[in-house]
Amino acid sequence: MASESISQESSPASRPARAPGKRPRATNKDADDENRRKDPKISRACDTCKRKKVRCDGTLPCSNCTRRKTNCAYDAKYGRGRPPTPPSATAEQWQEGLRRDHSNDLGVSQQRHYSATTDQRHEESLNRDHSNTLCVWQPPPPIVREASGSHIHSCASPEQEAEGQYFDPTSGLNFLHRAWKKLLMQKDGSSSHDSNDAERNQLLTSAGDRPLHIDDDAPENFMPDALTARKLQEFYFETCVVTYRMFHRQTVEGWMEIFLKDQRDKMPFGRSLGNSRTAILLTIMAIATLRLEKVNKAVSTEDESLVLQRSDRLFCAGMTLVDREMGFPRLESAQARLIQVLYLLQTGRMNKGWYTFGNAFHITLSLGMHRRRDLKRDFPFTSRRQNYINSECYKRTFWAAYIIDKYLSVVFGRPRLYQDEDIDQTFPDSVNDEDMTPQGSTASDDPADCHIDALIFHAKIARIIGKISREVYSVNQLSNQDRLNAAHRLVHELHEWRGSLPPHLGTVKPSTLIPSFRRQALALQLAYAHALIHANRPFIMNEVTSESITQCISATKTSLELVNRMAGDTTLFHSFWWTHYVIFCALAVVYVWEIQRTTRSSYEIDDQMFDLAEKCRGHLRRASTGLSQNQRYSVILDELRSEAQKCRISRANPQSLHQGSLQGGEASTNTDFGFPFMHGADIFGSGLEPLPQEGVMPNVLDSFLFSDWQTLDSSAFFPLPDPNSVSPTCYPTIP
């Protein structure tokens, strides 16, 4: 019966008669075939579509770049003869590309206004194109639309702009959006410091940080006794200081004796030494108190709070003295604020540390620390002989500030304050503190290993890191080839820097060195590995640059191995305030590469490296007690790791995710891919999205840009919106 009915429906007699002279209506399939035959042949795709391997219509701008509001350029090398000039997109094509994303929320009247506006902007863009020899198109600014009589910011649209970045459903930053959303949804203050009102309702320079334990009690009531104070000072110089050696130890020890004498005589704070020198001593004791507790035992959340109360008391007493400092700035004024920055960074008060460093930066410039001193022209020293210790401390302090500036700019994803073209200061002499006198150095012509070498070489690599941030991550419109050339040149400089290290910092095995030199050697090794990652990671999104990929993955593995080794020695793991960022940076590269790479990639991360990554992720999570940025790091990495997990499993078995979802969340013991896997839900509790019918995992990083790496760096410090604010932060909502 079924076959009979089908034959009857398809028979000529069953079809209605058509009027004579009329052609039969073409079916949808016939129309599609006809249109496909009429499609023009595209011989050149724009740089963005070529990099993403997606179909491009070959116009300037193309429809894909128009829809994403990204720059459309045809700068890539063309290897098939003379490159054809891309035709300009017609007004209809240009409007259609923009109108496709906004047709759902624009009314008829708004569409008319939008069409007139885009026509005018299109005409202006064509005029700019004809006057410029480069094939580059700039996207129009975001449009503020009206709906129901009320003004709506462009951030409310499906494609939004926040902090200079466009966000849309295809953005490579969607995993960050989900992480930020999780942070916003957490209500328990003990699990997320971002939701803690005490952190939110602070002064602008401290907003988002853990509040300081400010004690109204008089400083004399919580000062350590003389014996404890001397032990804390000794522990600071022996263990806490690694490369930021800006003090002359014997001078500071002399200050301590004056401080203790004033304390015995019940003299007011700062009477004999002055505010800045007294603040330096108090901050030294605060850092040593905190570090001593972490080195001697594993500190729980409750114990850490008690330790912080003791160290914060000392720090806040010193901060009060600095805030009340009178007169013109001196060397100790800059040193006091720099050591406060180091304390704030070690306790996770990153925002307060950033603003405090800005104050120290301006003091160093006002003192002229960035310029070489000339005895013939420098007025303060023309009438008396220059003090050698003070002169060297000027240099040490400046270069310590220079290093901190370069690392803060990387961690925060913000511009650098010191500009190399304004600096001609020389490096300090390679002289140990005990060999320095006011008249000069007493070291022999063939000195032994020097502790100041680490400061000098750390400053040199910091200068290269600054160049990488300026040239590879430039905000200017540079081609990928120009950025790649800069990266290769700067990587060569890094290799030369590595070869110039003295034996005790480079070739000698760190385990054979004394503790102070061992910490310095590992700090510089970690700085070198991170610098290689920083220079090469933008190019792992393009597998053509195999050399950059190899160096980036190799440096990532080295970083993870160093961190894992340091975690076994608390004196090492807690020595560097930026260790947690290095872990975050290295793990992000592991997960991004796993998401990005294809099954035919020339460099595949093995399971051993994933096991190492899991260990370091555990170190970061255990070190996150009380540190809000570490908790954010963990949440962000969880989202990125979940995406990497899906991609790795889908490549090994494209149907595994479908089968897992059909089994209703049944647990699996499959760990062949380096990740424990739960069918139907990932290990963080969010359901796995089903794969497309073709069984191909979409690449969530297809739209990842150079600037997105800096956004990822600063993601733990993104200003989450305050729901009680009158003008809340523009925050991208996640559908």
C-alpha positions as MATLAB code, in Angstrom:
seq = 'MASESISQESSPASRPARAPGKRPRATNKDADDENRRKDPKISRACDTCKRKKVRCDGTLPCSNCTRRKTNCAYDAKYGRGRPPTPPSATAEQWQEGLRRDHSNDLGVSQQRHYSATTDQRHEESLNRDHSNTLCVWQPPPPIVREASGSHIHSCASPEQEAEGQYFDPTSGLNFLHRAWKKLLMQKDGSSSHDSNDAERNQLLTSAGDRPLHIDDDAPENFMPDALTARKLQEFYFETCVVTYRMFHRQTVEGWMEIFLKDQRDKMPFGRSLGNSRTAILLTIMAIATLRLEKVNKAVSTEDESLVLQRSDRLFCAGMTLVDREMGFPRLESAQARLIQVLYLLQTGRMNKGWYTFGNAFHITLSLGMHRRRDLKRDFPFTSRRQNYINSECYKRTFWAAYIIDKYLSVVFGRPRLYQDEDIDQTFPDSVNDEDMTPQGSTASDDPADCHIDALIFHAKIARIIGKISREVYSVNQLSNQDRLNAAHRLVHELHEWRGSLPPHLGTVKPSTLIPSFRRQALALQLAYAHALIHANRPFIMNEVTSESITQCISATKTSLELVNRMAGDTTLFHSFWWTHYVIFCALAVVYVWEIQRTTRSSYEIDDQMFDLAEKCRGHLRRASTGLSQNQRYSVILDELRSEAQKCRISRANPQSLHQGSLQGGEASTNTDFGFPFMHGADIFGSGLEPLPQEGVMPNVLDSFLFSDWQTLDSSAFFPLPDPNSVSPTCYPTIP';
ca = [
       0.000    0.000    0.000;
       2.795    2.369    0.835;
       4.445    1.816   -2.528;
       1.140    2.335   -4.322;
       0.482    5.638   -2.578;
       3.945    6.842   -3.351;
       3.610    5.976   -6.998;
       0.246    7.692   -7.162;
       1.578   10.884   -5.633;
       4.543   10.943   -7.996;
       2.567   10.092  -11.141;
       1.981   12.819  -13.739;
      -1.749   12.486  -13.379;
      -1.629   13.318   -9.684;
       0.255   16.618  -10.214;
      -1.834   19.746  -10.812;
      -1.847   21.112  -14.347;
       0.077   24.334  -14.917;
      -0.997   27.189  -17.084;
       0.360   27.158  -20.628;
       3.358   29.397  -21.287;
       4.609   29.327  -17.675;
       7.881   27.710  -16.699;
       7.821   25.223  -13.867;
       8.881   26.586  -10.458;
      12.413   25.575   -9.547;
      12.753   23.582   -6.399;
      14.967   24.748   -3.516;
      17.569   22.162   -4.472;
      17.611   23.348   -8.077;
      17.924   26.964   -6.946;
      20.795   26.113   -4.605;
      22.606   24.236   -7.364;
      22.094   27.135   -9.763;
      23.358   29.692   -7.236;
      26.346   27.525   -6.405;
      27.308   27.402  -10.077;
      27.072   31.192  -10.257;
      29.240   31.781   -7.169;
      32.390   33.674   -8.160;
      35.682   31.877   -7.718;
      37.610   33.258   -4.771;
      41.356   33.230   -5.415;
      42.482   35.069   -2.271;
      41.160   34.985    1.291;
      41.786   37.665    3.903;
      44.442   37.058    6.544;
      41.940   36.259    9.308;
      39.922   33.744    7.286;
      43.122   32.188    5.930;
      44.483   31.730    9.441;
      41.221   30.225   10.686;
      40.796   28.117    7.536;
      37.227   29.297    6.937;
      35.496   30.276    3.692;
      36.048   33.913    2.719;
      34.149   35.880    0.082;
      37.335   37.746   -0.939;
      35.908   41.260   -0.560;
      37.317   44.143    1.467;
      35.972   43.905    4.085;
      34.784   40.318    3.910;
      31.500   39.280    5.486;
      33.203   37.315    8.275;
      35.304   40.288    9.445;
      32.301   42.579    9.092;
      30.218   40.322   11.292;
      32.956   39.937   13.908;
      33.908   43.635   13.767;
      37.588   42.792   13.280;
      40.185   44.326   10.983;
      40.082   42.853    7.494;
      43.503   42.797    5.854;
      45.222   41.115    2.898;
      48.833   41.433    4.048;
      49.835   37.751    4.059;
      52.334   36.578    1.453;
      50.689   35.427   -1.784;
      52.549   32.584   -3.518;
      50.586   32.239   -6.757;
      51.988   35.084   -8.798;
      50.773   38.645   -8.630;
      48.259   38.985   -5.790;
      44.788   40.014   -6.961;
      43.359   43.179   -5.441;
      40.335   42.302   -3.301;
      37.195   44.030   -4.555;
      35.398   46.351   -2.172;
      32.283   44.940   -0.625;
      29.101   46.424   -2.005;
      26.915   48.435    0.297;
      24.328   45.654    0.249;
      26.896   43.025    1.225;
      28.339   45.211    3.956;
      24.952   46.056    5.442;
      23.792   42.458    5.206;
      26.832   41.242    7.152;
      26.169   43.716    9.943;
      22.405   43.396    9.822;
      22.615   39.599   10.230;
      23.686   39.928   13.870;
      21.296   42.718   14.814;
      18.085   41.796   13.007;
      16.623   40.151   16.107;
      16.737   43.207   18.341;
      16.265   46.076   15.893;
      12.801   47.408   15.043;
      11.763   48.616   11.610;
      12.443   52.249   12.363;
      15.811   51.450   13.923;
      16.771   49.396   10.871;
      16.088   52.362    8.584;
      18.250   54.614   10.726;
      20.927   51.921   10.900;
      20.922   51.496    7.102;
      21.394   55.226    6.515;
      24.227   55.343    9.047;
      26.047   52.323    7.625;
      25.715   53.695    4.074;
      27.504   56.849    5.137;
      30.196   54.930    7.056;
      30.687   52.547    4.151;
      31.249   55.450    1.763;
      33.791   56.963    4.171;
      35.603   53.630    4.517;
      35.826   53.278    0.730;
      37.365   56.743    0.475;
      39.959   55.772    3.072;
      40.699   52.533    1.220;
      41.365   54.318   -2.078;
      43.764   56.730   -0.402;
      45.729   53.944    1.291;
      47.878   51.431   -0.537;
      47.460   48.794    2.202;
      44.512   46.425    1.962;
      43.253   46.985    5.504;
      39.734   47.714    6.689;
      38.915   49.079   10.135;
      35.627   48.020   11.767;
      33.130   50.737   12.668;
      32.740   51.721   16.317;
      30.019   49.962   18.311;
      26.612   51.509   17.800;
      24.428   52.588   20.702;
      20.877   51.575   19.906;
      17.539   52.602   21.355;
      14.781   50.190   22.273;
      11.414   51.038   23.825;
      12.466   54.627   24.355;
      15.475   53.767   26.554;
      19.175   53.950   25.716;
      20.982   50.623   25.694;
      24.755   50.352   25.857;
      26.385   48.333   23.128;
      27.479   45.815   25.772;
      23.901   44.599   25.936;
      24.031   43.321   22.364;
      25.017   39.791   21.341;
      28.395   41.234   20.313;
      29.717   43.334   23.168;
      32.743   45.445   23.964;
      34.433   45.510   27.355;
      37.903   46.734   28.238;
      38.676   47.221   24.534;
      37.717   43.643   23.619;
      34.761   42.482   21.523;
      32.820   39.533   22.892;
      30.428   37.480   20.824;
      29.228   33.872   20.746;
      32.297   32.923   18.695;
      34.837   34.774   20.841;
      37.944   32.884   21.909;
      37.426   34.307   25.407;
      34.153   32.521   26.138;
      35.831   30.205   28.629;
      36.884   33.331   30.534;
      33.311   34.570   30.503;
      32.145   31.330   32.075;
      34.869   31.544   34.716;
      33.909   35.121   35.592;
      30.284   34.089   35.759;
      31.166   31.309   38.215;
      33.066   33.779   40.361;
      30.087   36.117   40.388;
      27.671   33.331   41.307;
      29.696   32.171   44.304;
      28.059   33.468   47.452;
      30.134   31.899   50.174;
      32.786   34.378   51.297;
      35.019   31.572   52.545;
      35.255   30.033   49.088;
      35.537   33.206   47.056;
      37.027   36.433   48.286;
      35.496   38.259   45.336;
      32.054   37.980   46.936;
      33.308   39.203   50.285;
      31.873   42.623   51.106;
      34.955   43.422   53.206;
      37.103   43.161   50.066;
      34.682   44.990   47.821;
      33.946   47.908   50.137;
      37.496   49.222   50.418;
      39.374   52.226   49.169;
      39.915   52.226   45.422;
      43.613   51.370   45.759;
      42.782   48.184   47.705;
      39.460   47.103   46.219;
      39.462   43.366   45.508;
      42.332   42.590   47.890;
      42.141   40.821   51.205;
      41.736   43.552   53.857;
      44.745   44.411   55.968;
      44.567   43.628   59.676;
      44.801   47.168   60.982;
      45.268   47.331   64.748;
      44.397   50.459   66.699;
      46.789   49.372   69.419;
      50.006   51.369   69.854;
      52.957   49.917   67.885;
      55.014   49.578   71.037;
      52.589   46.936   72.297;
      53.192   44.442   69.479;
      56.832   45.106   68.624;
      59.094   42.028   68.873;
      61.787   42.030   71.515;
      65.388   42.822   70.627;
      66.473   39.187   70.202;
      63.502   38.345   67.948;
      63.963   41.514   65.902;
      67.603   40.670   65.174;
      66.675   37.082   64.212;
      63.968   38.321   61.853;
      66.402   40.731   60.225;
      68.994   37.975   59.772;
      66.375   35.609   58.319;
      65.312   38.315   55.864;
      68.802   38.821   54.424;
      69.709   35.135   54.468;
      66.470   33.625   53.107;
      63.865   36.167   51.998;
      65.979   38.248   49.628;
      66.661   36.544   46.295;
      67.368   39.039   43.510;
      65.777   42.269   44.815;
      68.898   43.292   46.758;
      68.450   47.048   47.123;
      69.769   47.451   50.699;
      73.273   47.479   52.116;
      72.998   44.899   54.870;
      75.482   46.430   57.298;
      73.775   49.817   57.012;
      70.361   48.312   57.785;
      71.802   46.417   60.743;
      73.061   49.734   62.087;
      69.552   51.168   61.727;
      68.183   48.235   63.710;
      70.475   48.944   66.648;
      69.333   52.569   66.742;
      65.708   51.405   66.505;
      66.114   48.969   69.408;
      67.863   51.617   71.516;
      64.967   54.032   70.941;
      62.556   51.246   71.869;
      64.402   50.632   75.160;
      64.399   54.359   75.887;
      60.677   54.540   75.008;
      61.312   57.127   72.330;
      58.614   57.907   69.732;
      58.742   55.927   66.495;
      60.949   57.487   63.869;
      62.470   60.090   66.167;
      66.109   59.101   65.518;
      65.880   57.264   62.160;
      63.076   59.100   60.412;
      59.846   57.682   59.065;
      61.123   55.944   55.926;
      64.038   54.114   57.577;
      61.829   52.980   60.459;
      59.204   51.788   57.945;
      61.886   49.763   56.149;
      62.766   47.954   59.389;
      59.116   47.269   60.215;
      58.427   45.867   56.734;
      61.560   43.700   56.876;
      60.264   42.176   60.125;
      56.788   41.761   58.594;
      58.131   39.854   55.565;
      60.386   37.677   57.727;
      57.535   36.902   60.148;
      55.273   35.769   57.322;
      57.921   33.777   55.458;
      59.271   32.110   58.597;
      55.870   30.621   59.385;
      55.413   29.318   55.825;
      58.889   27.804   55.721;
      58.688   26.057   59.091;
      55.259   24.445   58.653;
      52.309   23.987   56.365;
      49.965   26.880   57.080;
      46.224   26.228   57.035;
      43.678   28.929   56.304;
      43.104   29.601   60.000;
      46.818   29.599   60.842;
      47.584   31.844   57.898;
      45.043   34.367   59.131;
      46.759   34.463   62.523;
      50.190   34.820   60.932;
      48.906   37.619   58.722;
      47.537   39.435   61.733;
      51.034   39.543   63.239;
      52.809   40.532   60.041;
      50.087   42.991   58.996;
      50.447   44.829   62.281;
      54.099   45.506   61.572;
      53.417   46.376   57.944;
      50.572   48.775   58.743;
      52.699   50.538   61.364;
      55.342   51.114   58.716;
      52.749   52.155   56.116;
      51.406   54.787   58.523;
      54.900   56.221   58.958;
      55.424   56.382   55.180;
      52.093   58.136   54.674;
      53.159   60.773   57.209;
      56.612   61.342   55.746;
      57.473   65.020   55.484;
      59.886   66.930   53.279;
      61.553   66.078   49.996;
      62.010   62.427   48.902;
      65.221   60.564   49.644;
      66.699   57.211   48.683;
      65.040   55.588   51.703;
      61.666   57.012   50.595;
      61.808   54.907   47.432;
      63.217   51.859   49.243;
      60.473   51.945   51.882;
      57.728   51.894   49.259;
      59.397   49.221   47.140;
      59.754   46.827   50.053;
      56.107   47.522   50.884;
      55.238   46.517   47.317;
      57.076   43.222   47.814;
      55.153   42.521   51.023;
      51.826   43.303   49.361;
      52.614   41.051   46.400;
      53.673   38.178   48.653;
      50.406   38.440   50.606;
      48.249   38.618   47.466;
      47.305   42.308   47.829;
      48.012   42.827   44.146;
      45.888   45.917   43.585;
      47.307   47.759   46.572;
      50.768   46.701   45.421;
      50.107   48.122   41.949;
      49.148   51.556   43.269;
      51.948   51.582   45.850;
      54.451   50.812   43.110;
      53.137   53.767   41.126;
      54.074   56.008   44.056;
      57.548   54.447   44.259;
      57.959   54.856   40.492;
      57.358   58.599   40.676;
      59.797   58.970   43.577;
      62.554   57.199   41.627;
      62.010   59.570   38.713;
      61.969   62.627   40.959;
      65.304   61.520   42.424;
      66.736   60.950   38.946;
      67.528   57.297   39.629;
      66.965   56.470   35.970;
      69.877   58.688   34.900;
      73.606   58.088   35.233;
      75.197   60.310   37.852;
      77.853   62.744   36.665;
      80.099   64.199   39.381;
      80.882   67.238   37.225;
      77.244   68.106   36.576;
      75.331   66.646   39.514;
      74.899   69.594   41.893;
      74.368   67.793   45.224;
      77.728   66.035   44.960;
      79.946   68.860   43.731;
      80.747   70.116   47.200;
      81.601   66.806   48.841;
      82.910   63.381   48.007;
      80.230   60.925   46.874;
      79.401   58.082   49.268;
      80.074   54.820   47.426;
      77.482   52.839   49.412;
      74.752   55.386   48.702;
      75.697   55.514   45.031;
      75.474   51.746   44.665;
      72.184   51.585   46.587;
      70.743   54.154   44.175;
      71.546   51.796   41.298;
      70.353   48.695   43.120;
      67.071   50.322   44.099;
      66.368   51.568   40.588;
      67.028   48.224   38.908;
      64.957   46.374   41.526;
      62.093   48.755   40.712;
      62.708   48.196   36.988;
      62.373   44.415   37.365;
      59.181   44.721   39.415;
      57.710   47.047   36.781;
      58.290   44.592   33.926;
      56.753   41.675   35.813;
      53.774   43.672   37.039;
      53.044   44.749   33.460;
      53.043   41.098   32.341;
      50.972   39.801   35.251;
      48.401   42.600   34.961;
      48.531   42.847   31.167;
      49.124   46.592   31.486;
      51.646   49.018   29.967;
      55.113   49.364   31.461;
      55.925   52.499   33.439;
      59.678   52.707   32.809;
      60.571   53.406   29.186;
      63.984   52.165   28.062;
      64.628   55.164   25.833;
      64.568   57.400   28.940;
      67.065   55.306   30.934;
      70.857   55.496   30.884;
      71.525   54.309   34.435;
      74.375   51.820   34.730;
      74.142   48.509   36.519;
      75.499   48.311   40.072;
      78.996   47.028   40.677;
      79.391   43.313   41.277;
      80.406   43.795   44.913;
      79.062   42.034   48.004;
      77.856   44.118   50.928;
      80.726   43.148   53.201;
      83.225   44.466   50.611;
      81.700   47.954   50.462;
      82.843   51.069   52.325;
      81.839   54.719   51.939;
      85.119   55.292   50.105;
      84.787   52.403   47.663;
      85.093   48.659   47.185;
      87.610   46.532   49.057;
      87.043   43.429   46.914;
      90.009   41.809   45.206;
      90.598   42.016   41.474;
      89.367   38.415   41.120;
      86.263   38.380   43.335;
      84.386   35.241   44.228;
      80.744   34.645   43.314;
      78.731   37.771   44.063;
      75.113   38.037   45.252;
      74.565   41.191   43.184;
      75.118   39.266   39.935;
      71.584   37.885   40.208;
      70.139   41.414   40.411;
      72.147   42.504   37.364;
      71.159   39.527   35.197;
      67.564   39.689   36.363;
      67.449   43.316   35.219;
      68.925   42.321   31.849;
      66.301   39.656   31.199;
      63.585   42.011   32.433;
      64.673   44.422   29.709;
      64.209   41.671   27.099;
      60.793   40.800   28.547;
      59.829   44.456   28.166;
      60.868   44.338   24.510;
      58.745   41.229   23.983;
      55.698   42.939   25.465;
      56.305   46.042   23.352;
      57.066   44.386   20.002;
      55.352   40.985   19.941;
      52.202   42.146   21.755;
      52.155   45.606   20.183;
      48.756   47.281   19.946;
      49.788   48.706   16.566;
      48.514   47.118   13.382;
      51.434   44.795   12.661;
      51.368   41.754   10.442;
      51.877   38.350   11.995;
      55.152   38.031   10.122;
      56.500   41.231   11.706;
      55.561   39.946   15.153;
      57.124   36.578   14.396;
      60.354   38.212   13.239;
      60.489   40.231   16.461;
      59.897   37.086   18.504;
      62.731   35.220   16.750;
      65.118   38.125   17.295;
      64.236   38.448   20.986;
      64.424   34.698   21.553;
      67.952   34.890   20.162;
      68.681   37.619   22.732;
      67.343   35.326   25.448;
      69.680   32.560   24.337;
      72.603   34.983   24.419;
      71.575   36.115   27.904;
      71.485   32.484   29.014;
      74.982   31.905   27.691;
      76.376   34.963   29.482;
      75.351   33.832   32.988;
      78.178   33.225   35.459;
      78.709   29.564   36.366;
      76.962   29.718   39.752;
      73.805   31.055   38.079;
      73.914   29.062   34.853;
      75.964   25.924   34.384;
      76.451   24.713   37.960;
      73.743   22.344   39.183;
      71.587   24.320   41.678;
      71.457   21.474   44.209;
      75.229   21.795   44.725;
      75.058   25.510   45.604;
      74.586   27.167   48.975;
      70.907   28.059   49.682;
      71.168   31.746   48.732;
      72.823   31.029   45.355;
      70.473   28.071   44.755;
      67.442   30.336   45.105;
      68.990   32.875   42.738;
      69.853   30.235   40.125;
      66.336   28.775   40.173;
      64.765   32.243   40.026;
      66.716   33.089   36.874;
      66.003   29.681   35.324;
      62.304   30.233   35.930;
      62.562   33.767   34.520;
      64.273   32.402   31.395;
      61.651   29.696   30.832;
      58.814   32.175   31.352;
      60.398   34.670   28.941;
      60.537   31.980   26.228;
      56.867   31.203   26.827;
      56.019   34.907   26.733;
      57.774   35.351   23.393;
      56.472   32.236   21.616;
      52.995   31.474   22.953;
      51.051   33.741   20.530;
      52.285   31.615   17.628;
      51.079   28.250   18.885;
      47.743   29.186   17.309;
      49.405   28.864   13.892;
      51.088   25.515   13.384;
      53.172   26.840   10.495;
      55.663   28.283   12.987;
      56.966   24.953   14.228;
      60.108   26.484   15.772;
      58.061   28.787   18.017;
      55.776   25.918   19.012;
      58.699   23.686   19.926;
      60.376   26.376   22.022;
      57.129   27.321   23.742;
      56.161   23.775   24.692;
      59.716   22.956   25.774;
      59.893   26.074   27.981;
      56.484   25.223   29.417;
      57.681   21.782   30.409;
      60.810   23.284   31.977;
      58.686   25.720   33.983;
      56.451   22.946   35.294;
      59.445   20.825   36.236;
      61.052   23.730   38.108;
      57.857   24.554   39.965;
      57.274   20.908   40.869;
      60.834   20.693   42.187;
      60.459   23.920   44.157;
      57.204   22.756   45.732;
      59.164   20.144   47.655;
      61.283   22.870   49.262;
      59.191   25.518   51.014;
      62.167   27.878   51.178;
      62.094   27.921   47.365;
      58.370   27.823   46.617;
      57.594   30.837   48.813;
      60.638   32.832   47.711;
      59.174   34.223   44.476;
      55.909   36.166   44.591;
      55.256   35.561   40.879;
      55.599   31.747   41.033;
      51.820   31.351   41.016;
      51.532   33.419   37.863;
      54.211   31.295   36.162;
      52.187   28.172   37.033;
      49.062   29.783   35.612;
      50.887   30.859   32.454;
      52.438   27.425   31.853;
      49.193   25.515   32.479;
      47.315   27.864   30.166;
      49.776   27.060   27.371;
      49.330   23.303   27.963;
      45.548   23.543   27.735;
      45.476   26.041   24.848;
      47.849   23.888   22.808;
      45.759   20.793   23.473;
      42.663   22.647   22.262;
      44.423   24.141   19.238;
      46.486   21.314   17.833;
      45.228   18.957   15.125;
      45.592   15.202   15.026;
      48.430   15.614   12.505;
      50.377   18.088   14.623;
      54.147   17.725   14.618;
      54.374   18.350   18.372;
      52.076   16.439   20.682;
      52.040   16.814   24.450;
      52.558   13.413   26.028;
      50.763   12.012   29.051;
      53.838   12.556   31.214;
      53.578   16.292   30.674;
      49.879   16.219   31.504;
      50.679   14.394   34.734;
      53.209   17.107   35.527;
      50.618   19.766   34.731;
      48.160   18.110   37.106;
      50.747   18.150   39.909;
      51.438   21.844   39.394;
      47.726   22.590   39.247;
      47.486   20.899   42.631;
      50.323   23.065   43.967;
      48.453   26.166   42.816;
      45.183   25.050   44.409;
      46.903   24.280   47.719;
      48.614   27.674   47.631;
      45.280   29.426   47.063;
      44.270   29.651   50.717;
      43.380   33.271   51.317;
      44.800   34.524   48.002;
      41.956   35.755   45.842;
      43.965   35.911   42.603;
      45.050   32.277   43.049;
      41.439   31.234   43.529;
      40.567   33.057   40.326;
      43.510   31.403   38.584;
      42.139   28.005   39.610;
      38.595   28.738   38.376;
      39.868   30.044   35.027;
      42.189   27.085   34.560;
      39.339   24.719   35.395;
      37.323   26.119   32.484;
      40.265   25.991   30.094;
      41.219   22.498   31.228;
      37.654   21.307   30.698;
      37.799   22.500   27.080;
      41.147   20.750   26.581;
      39.711   17.586   28.090;
      36.822   17.572   25.623;
      39.102   18.149   22.629;
      41.550   15.441   23.617;
      38.869   12.836   24.137;
      37.027   13.792   20.962;
      40.176   13.392   18.868;
      40.887    9.975   20.327;
      37.293    8.774   20.067;
      34.878   11.183   18.341;
      31.830    9.260   19.569;
      32.895    8.981   23.215;
      31.147   12.147   24.313;
      27.903   11.154   22.604;
      28.013    7.745   24.233;
      28.789    9.265   27.610;
      25.816   11.612   27.401;
      23.540    8.716   26.450;
      24.682    6.721   29.476;
      23.289    9.368   31.776;
      26.445   10.343   33.625;
      27.847    6.878   34.273;
      31.377    7.090   35.658;
      34.272    5.810   33.623;
      37.713    4.861   34.777;
      39.333    5.808   31.487;
      42.442    7.868   32.221;
      44.389    7.067   29.068;
      44.324   10.720   28.023;
      45.828   12.201   31.148;
      42.470   13.437   32.470;
      40.029   11.568   34.727;
      36.755   11.606   32.803;
      33.107   11.407   33.850;
      30.627   10.499   31.122;
      27.917   13.086   30.724;
      29.530   15.636   33.013;
      33.058   16.909   33.421;
      34.927   16.716   36.702;
      33.929   20.270   37.573;
      30.222   19.485   37.510;
      29.135   21.245   34.303;
      27.519   19.125   31.598;
      29.498   18.385   28.483;
      28.071   19.979   25.380;
      27.111   17.434   22.699;
      29.297   17.229   19.646;
      28.012   18.201   16.218;
      26.616   15.363   14.142;
      29.828   15.200   12.144;
      31.663   14.291   15.375;
      34.123   17.166   15.071;
      34.928   19.219   18.149;
      34.662   22.938   17.308;
      37.774   24.914   18.210;
      36.812   27.380   20.945;
      39.976   29.380   20.243;
      39.365   30.072   16.554;
      38.916   33.771   17.383;
      41.841   33.998   19.817;
      43.857   37.165   19.135;
      47.314   38.350   20.165;
      45.778   40.737   22.684;
      43.717   37.891   24.167;
      46.877   36.477   25.742;
      47.213   39.685   27.736;
      43.544   39.501   28.621;
      44.160   35.970   29.871;
      47.142   37.184   31.942;
      45.053   39.857   33.624;
      41.912   37.729   33.919;
      42.469   37.123   37.641;
      42.413   40.888   38.200;
      39.513   41.823   35.937;
      37.295   44.274   37.895;
      34.205   42.185   38.540;
      31.079   44.367   38.695;
      29.698   45.681   41.939;
      25.914   45.064   41.987;
      25.475   47.983   44.390;
      27.352   50.435   42.179;
      25.444   53.298   40.568;
      27.420   52.824   37.348;
      28.377   49.120   37.277;
      31.360   47.843   35.355;
      30.586   46.867   31.773;
      30.608   43.085   32.107;
      29.891   40.636   29.284;
      26.936   38.441   30.119;
      26.972   34.810   29.112;
      23.819   33.365   27.539;
];
